Short mmCIF file of C-alpha atoms in Angstrom, two decimals:
data_model
loop_
_atom_site.label_atom_id
_atom_site.label_comp_id
_atom_site.label_asym_id
_atom_site.label_seq_id
_atom_site.Cartn_x
_atom_site.Cartn_y
_atom_site.Cartn_z
CA MET A 1 33.86 -135.74 178.40
CA GLU A 2 32.57 -136.69 181.84
CA THR A 3 36.13 -136.52 183.16
CA VAL A 4 36.54 -132.97 181.84
CA ARG A 5 33.21 -131.95 183.36
CA LYS A 6 34.28 -133.39 186.72
CA ARG A 7 37.64 -131.62 186.66
CA VAL A 8 36.04 -128.27 185.79
CA ALA A 9 33.77 -128.64 188.81
CA GLU A 10 36.76 -129.51 190.99
CA PHE A 11 38.53 -126.31 189.91
CA SER A 12 35.62 -124.32 191.30
CA GLN A 13 35.76 -126.13 194.62
CA GLU A 14 39.50 -125.49 194.85
CA ALA A 15 38.87 -121.77 194.43
CA HIS A 16 36.40 -121.82 197.33
CA ASP A 17 38.82 -123.82 199.48
CA LEU A 18 41.96 -121.83 198.68
CA TYR A 19 41.07 -118.15 198.57
CA LEU A 20 37.36 -117.26 198.51
CA ASN A 21 35.60 -116.06 201.64
CA GLN A 22 32.44 -117.75 202.92
CA SER A 23 30.85 -114.34 203.45
CA VAL A 24 31.51 -110.82 202.18
CA PRO A 25 34.01 -109.10 204.55
CA TYR A 26 33.67 -105.55 205.83
CA LEU A 27 36.32 -102.82 205.76
CA ASP A 28 36.20 -99.58 207.75
CA GLY A 29 37.03 -96.34 206.01
CA PRO A 30 38.61 -95.46 202.67
CA PRO A 31 41.47 -97.91 202.01
CA ASP A 32 45.01 -97.30 200.89
CA PRO A 33 44.91 -97.63 197.06
CA LEU A 34 47.86 -100.02 196.77
CA GLN A 35 46.68 -102.17 199.65
CA PHE A 36 43.18 -102.34 198.19
CA TYR A 37 44.57 -103.41 194.83
CA ARG A 38 46.69 -106.15 196.43
CA ASP A 39 44.02 -107.46 198.79
CA TRP A 40 40.84 -107.20 196.73
CA ILE A 41 41.20 -106.18 193.07
CA ALA A 42 44.07 -108.47 192.11
CA PRO A 43 42.57 -111.57 193.81
CA ASN A 44 39.11 -110.62 192.46
CA LYS A 45 37.31 -110.73 195.84
CA PRO A 46 34.30 -108.64 196.95
CA CYS A 47 34.07 -106.60 200.14
CA ILE A 48 31.81 -104.01 201.74
CA LEU A 49 33.30 -100.69 202.85
CA ARG A 50 31.86 -98.58 205.63
CA ASN A 51 32.49 -94.82 205.94
CA ALA A 52 34.03 -94.72 202.47
CA PHE A 53 31.81 -91.88 201.22
CA SER A 54 30.44 -90.43 204.46
CA HIS A 55 31.52 -86.95 203.30
CA TRP A 56 29.03 -86.95 200.40
CA PRO A 57 26.27 -84.31 200.86
CA ALA A 58 23.94 -86.75 199.07
CA LEU A 59 23.67 -88.90 202.20
CA THR A 60 21.73 -86.18 204.00
CA LYS A 61 20.44 -84.06 201.13
CA TRP A 62 18.74 -86.60 198.88
CA THR A 63 15.30 -86.51 200.47
CA PRO A 64 12.18 -86.55 198.25
CA ASP A 65 11.64 -82.84 198.89
CA TYR A 66 15.21 -81.97 197.92
CA LEU A 67 15.11 -84.13 194.80
CA ARG A 68 11.80 -82.55 193.72
CA GLU A 69 13.28 -79.10 194.10
CA LYS A 70 16.56 -79.96 192.41
CA VAL A 71 15.52 -82.23 189.52
CA GLY A 72 11.75 -82.64 189.80
CA SER A 73 11.05 -81.22 186.37
CA LYS A 74 13.79 -83.20 184.62
CA VAL A 75 12.56 -85.82 182.14
CA ILE A 76 14.30 -89.13 182.76
CA SER A 77 14.24 -92.69 181.38
CA VAL A 78 12.34 -95.14 183.61
CA ALA A 79 12.11 -98.89 183.07
CA VAL A 80 8.58 -100.28 183.44
CA THR A 81 7.80 -104.00 183.66
CA PRO A 82 4.79 -106.07 184.78
CA ASN A 83 6.70 -108.03 187.42
CA GLY A 84 9.84 -106.07 188.31
CA TYR A 85 12.15 -108.22 186.18
CA ALA A 86 13.85 -105.97 183.64
CA ASP A 87 16.35 -107.45 181.17
CA ALA A 88 15.49 -111.02 182.09
CA VAL A 89 14.54 -114.33 180.51
CA ASN A 90 10.80 -114.90 180.27
CA GLY A 91 9.98 -118.23 178.65
CA ALA A 92 11.91 -118.46 175.41
CA ARG A 93 12.70 -114.75 175.17
CA PHE A 94 15.03 -112.17 176.70
CA VAL A 95 12.58 -109.42 177.55
CA MET A 96 13.61 -105.81 178.08
CA PRO A 97 11.52 -103.18 179.91
CA GLU A 98 9.39 -100.51 178.38
CA GLU A 99 11.54 -97.37 178.51
CA ARG A 100 9.20 -94.58 179.54
CA GLN A 101 10.04 -90.88 179.57
CA MET A 102 8.65 -89.09 182.62
CA SER A 103 9.52 -86.32 185.04
CA PHE A 104 11.49 -87.17 188.17
CA SER A 105 8.63 -85.78 190.29
CA SER A 106 6.18 -88.15 188.58
CA LEU A 107 8.35 -91.12 189.53
CA LEU A 108 8.60 -89.91 193.13
CA ASP A 109 4.79 -89.61 193.23
CA ILE A 110 4.55 -93.26 192.16
CA ILE A 111 7.14 -94.48 194.66
CA GLU A 112 5.47 -92.55 197.48
CA GLY A 113 2.05 -93.90 196.53
CA LYS A 114 0.60 -90.46 195.80
CA VAL A 115 -0.82 -91.48 192.42
CA ASP A 116 -2.31 -94.58 190.85
CA LYS A 117 0.46 -95.88 188.66
CA GLY A 118 -1.87 -98.12 186.68
CA GLY A 119 0.10 -101.30 187.20
CA GLY A 120 3.70 -102.17 186.52
CA VAL A 121 6.95 -101.78 188.44
CA PHE A 122 9.02 -98.62 187.95
CA TYR A 123 12.82 -98.45 188.14
CA ILE A 124 15.53 -95.99 187.08
CA GLN A 125 18.14 -98.42 185.79
CA LYS A 126 19.28 -97.09 182.43
CA GLN A 127 23.04 -97.14 183.23
CA CYS A 128 25.36 -95.76 180.50
CA SER A 129 26.34 -93.00 182.95
CA ASN A 130 22.74 -91.87 183.34
CA LEU A 131 23.64 -89.78 186.41
CA LEU A 132 25.93 -87.57 184.33
CA GLN A 133 23.70 -87.62 181.25
CA GLU A 134 20.24 -87.14 182.76
CA LEU A 135 20.79 -85.76 186.27
CA PRO A 136 23.94 -83.61 186.17
CA GLU A 137 22.38 -81.25 188.74
CA LEU A 138 23.01 -83.92 191.41
CA THR A 139 26.71 -84.39 190.75
CA ALA A 140 27.68 -81.61 193.19
CA ASP A 141 26.32 -83.82 195.99
CA LEU A 142 28.89 -86.57 195.44
CA GLU A 143 32.23 -87.21 193.76
CA PRO A 144 32.66 -87.79 190.01
CA GLN A 145 35.02 -90.65 190.87
CA ILE A 146 36.25 -92.61 193.87
CA PRO A 147 39.75 -91.12 194.32
CA TRP A 148 41.44 -94.14 195.92
CA MET A 149 39.93 -96.50 193.32
CA SER A 150 41.02 -94.26 190.46
CA THR A 151 44.53 -94.25 191.95
CA ALA A 152 44.55 -98.02 192.45
CA LEU A 153 43.52 -98.67 188.84
CA GLY A 154 45.25 -95.70 187.22
CA LYS A 155 42.07 -94.65 185.41
CA PHE A 156 38.79 -92.78 185.78
CA PRO A 157 35.40 -94.53 185.82
CA ASP A 158 33.78 -95.35 182.50
CA ALA A 159 30.30 -94.63 183.86
CA VAL A 160 28.50 -93.25 186.91
CA ASN A 161 24.97 -94.64 187.25
CA PHE A 162 21.94 -93.61 189.31
CA TRP A 163 19.40 -96.17 190.61
CA LEU A 164 15.97 -95.57 192.17
CA GLY A 165 12.93 -97.78 192.14
CA GLU A 166 10.29 -99.85 193.85
CA GLU A 167 10.92 -102.74 196.21
CA ASN A 168 10.04 -105.46 193.71
CA ALA A 169 12.31 -104.10 190.98
CA ILE A 170 14.89 -106.85 190.42
CA THR A 171 18.10 -107.10 188.43
CA SER A 172 18.38 -110.65 187.08
CA MET A 173 21.56 -112.69 187.46
CA HIS A 174 24.34 -111.53 185.12
CA LYS A 175 27.98 -110.45 185.07
CA ASP A 176 29.77 -107.26 183.96
CA HIS A 177 33.21 -106.54 182.53
CA TYR A 178 33.74 -103.78 185.10
CA GLU A 179 35.22 -103.25 188.53
CA ASN A 180 32.10 -102.00 190.26
CA LEU A 181 31.78 -99.76 193.33
CA TYR A 182 28.14 -99.75 194.41
CA CYS A 183 27.26 -96.96 196.87
CA VAL A 184 23.90 -97.09 198.66
CA VAL A 185 22.72 -93.58 199.55
CA SER A 186 19.41 -94.56 201.19
CA GLY A 187 17.62 -97.85 201.86
CA GLU A 188 19.25 -101.24 201.24
CA LYS A 189 20.40 -103.38 198.33
CA HIS A 190 20.37 -107.16 198.61
CA PHE A 191 22.92 -109.06 196.51
CA ILE A 192 23.36 -112.71 195.59
CA LEU A 193 26.93 -113.17 194.35
CA LEU A 194 28.71 -116.02 192.58
CA PRO A 195 32.42 -115.99 191.70
CA PRO A 196 33.54 -116.47 188.09
CA THR A 197 34.90 -119.88 189.08
CA ASP A 198 31.31 -121.06 189.63
CA ARG A 199 30.62 -120.62 185.90
CA PRO A 200 30.22 -124.43 185.38
CA PHE A 201 27.14 -124.33 187.62
CA VAL A 202 25.51 -121.28 186.04
CA PRO A 203 23.18 -122.14 183.12
CA TYR A 204 23.15 -120.05 179.96
CA GLY A 205 20.93 -120.00 176.90
CA LEU A 206 20.50 -118.00 173.69
CA TYR A 207 17.28 -116.02 173.54
CA GLY A 208 15.48 -113.87 171.03
CA GLN A 209 15.02 -110.27 172.16
CA ALA A 210 11.65 -108.79 173.05
CA VAL A 211 10.33 -105.71 174.86
CA TYR A 212 7.40 -105.04 177.18
CA HIS A 213 4.70 -102.51 176.33
CA GLN A 214 1.83 -101.51 178.59
CA ARG A 215 -1.53 -101.09 176.88
CA ASP A 216 -4.08 -98.42 177.76
CA ASP A 217 -6.01 -100.96 179.83
CA GLY A 218 -2.93 -101.56 182.02
CA GLU A 219 -2.07 -105.01 180.68
CA PHE A 220 1.42 -105.69 179.37
CA GLU A 221 2.24 -107.15 175.96
CA VAL A 222 5.54 -108.58 174.76
CA PHE A 223 6.76 -107.56 171.31
CA ASP A 224 9.48 -109.61 169.62
CA GLN A 225 12.49 -107.78 168.20
CA ASN A 226 12.85 -110.03 165.18
CA ASP A 227 15.69 -108.05 163.60
CA SER A 228 17.88 -108.29 166.74
CA GLU A 229 20.59 -110.81 167.51
CA ARG A 230 19.95 -113.56 170.06
CA VAL A 231 21.21 -112.74 173.54
CA PRO A 232 23.17 -115.13 175.80
CA TRP A 233 21.60 -114.87 179.27
CA ILE A 234 21.10 -116.78 182.51
CA PRO A 235 17.58 -118.26 182.73
CA LEU A 236 17.87 -119.31 186.38
CA ASP A 237 16.31 -117.23 189.16
CA PRO A 238 18.48 -117.71 192.29
CA LEU A 239 15.50 -116.73 194.48
CA ASP A 240 13.63 -119.81 193.22
CA PRO A 241 16.08 -122.01 191.26
CA ASP A 242 14.59 -124.78 189.14
CA LEU A 243 16.99 -127.51 190.26
CA GLU A 244 15.27 -130.21 188.23
CA ARG A 245 15.96 -128.27 185.05
CA TYR A 246 19.36 -126.93 186.16
CA PRO A 247 20.75 -129.57 188.57
CA GLN A 248 24.31 -128.27 188.23
CA TYR A 249 23.31 -125.17 190.23
CA ARG A 250 23.22 -127.37 193.35
CA GLN A 251 27.02 -127.16 193.36
CA ALA A 252 27.10 -123.34 193.27
CA GLN A 253 28.06 -121.58 196.49
CA PRO A 254 26.38 -118.16 196.39
CA LEU A 255 27.22 -115.37 198.82
CA HIS A 256 24.37 -113.27 200.19
CA CYS A 257 24.91 -109.75 201.46
CA SER A 258 22.92 -106.61 202.18
CA VAL A 259 24.46 -103.19 201.56
CA LYS A 260 22.91 -100.49 203.73
CA ALA A 261 22.81 -96.71 203.43
CA GLY A 262 26.32 -95.29 203.70
CA GLU A 263 27.96 -98.57 202.67
CA MET A 264 29.81 -99.38 199.46
CA LEU A 265 30.09 -102.80 197.82
CA TYR A 266 33.19 -103.59 195.80
CA LEU A 267 31.84 -106.02 193.19
CA PRO A 268 34.76 -107.43 191.19
CA SER A 269 34.63 -107.87 187.43
CA LEU A 270 33.06 -111.07 186.06
CA TRP A 271 31.26 -111.91 189.30
CA PHE A 272 27.68 -113.03 188.74
CA HIS A 273 25.19 -110.95 190.70
CA HIS A 274 21.47 -110.71 191.31
CA VAL A 275 20.10 -107.56 192.99
CA ARG A 276 16.97 -106.64 194.98
CA GLN A 277 16.30 -103.51 197.01
CA SER A 278 14.17 -101.89 199.66
CA HIS A 279 11.36 -99.62 198.45
CA GLY A 280 12.64 -96.26 197.19
CA CYS A 281 16.28 -97.24 197.64
CA ILE A 282 18.72 -94.78 196.03
CA ALA A 283 22.17 -95.88 194.90
CA VAL A 284 25.03 -94.67 192.72
CA ASN A 285 27.60 -96.98 191.21
CA PHE A 286 30.92 -96.42 189.47
CA TRP A 287 32.05 -98.69 186.64
CA TYR A 288 35.80 -98.94 186.06
CA ASP A 289 36.81 -100.91 182.98
CA MET A 290 38.44 -104.23 183.92
CA GLU A 291 41.90 -105.33 182.88
CA TYR A 292 41.77 -108.02 180.19
CA ASP A 293 44.57 -110.00 181.76
CA ILE A 294 45.15 -113.64 182.76
CA LYS A 295 41.98 -113.55 184.87
CA TYR A 296 39.94 -112.80 181.76
CA ASN A 297 41.76 -115.48 179.77
CA TYR A 298 41.05 -118.03 182.50
CA PHE A 299 37.37 -117.15 182.46
CA GLN A 300 37.25 -117.44 178.67
CA LEU A 301 38.80 -120.90 178.96
CA LEU A 302 36.20 -121.85 181.55
CA GLU A 303 33.43 -120.60 179.24
CA ALA A 304 34.80 -122.70 176.38
CA LEU A 305 35.06 -125.82 178.54
CA CYS A 306 31.47 -125.33 179.71
CA GLU A 307 30.33 -125.18 176.10
CA VAL A 308 32.33 -128.27 175.11
CA THR A 309 31.10 -130.34 178.05
CA GLY A 310 27.51 -129.14 177.80
CA SER A 311 27.68 -127.46 181.22
CA THR A 312 25.79 -124.41 179.93
#
């Protein structure tokens, strides 16, 4: 068993030595679709693109005043947590945010400090194509797809998501089964990335589901969802990793990058990622369904080996 564990770790190191970059490269301008597929999608490597959506009106229009006028009265879903960690492990539970319905203007008032929010951290992070579902009035200020990406993959995006929140709103480490184009409209997003080949060093656990609820006095309670299935999730916080409890993470080789306004991150499918942001950062991301090809089969094998060797 120890031999298998050692070999699995060696596979990860070979990936870093043979094809992975030590930092996230930059590209200038919209790429040729075929070239982008060959250089980045097929090898499953991230990159940051500059000037790839500079023609979007959103880059100049999406000021607080414009957003108030355009969608201020719209009622949207906002995640509220006591500490900024939504959909994250807290103790022995996977805790989800309180989903609060409020007007867009009310959220802007909170972000701009115009009202006393009464505690908690507020973040639009619903996903499931929330831009199209909840804020369709803003779609004229951008594209419903990324044309060269749609051409490269031969498909349209599965979802277009809108993100806006406070500085200490954090997305915990996880992975997605999507090819992700993350476009920062204003502010900055800060990513910690790990390739799928680092799976042996990423701890997982099974956790009962729970949800936050803020009481009238401002304190937060956690309510267990006893009728829900247990969720596999990563308990480690890469900002402050507990290396005594998860010593295997010492072998991980995370990439750190900041994506600024007007820049787009290509985040390949199955890459682990942890996300922070500047205060009031606005972003839109496009999820394209991944191909369940040999890459997926390799990752499934790696998952199984981690379970067999106790590397979870």
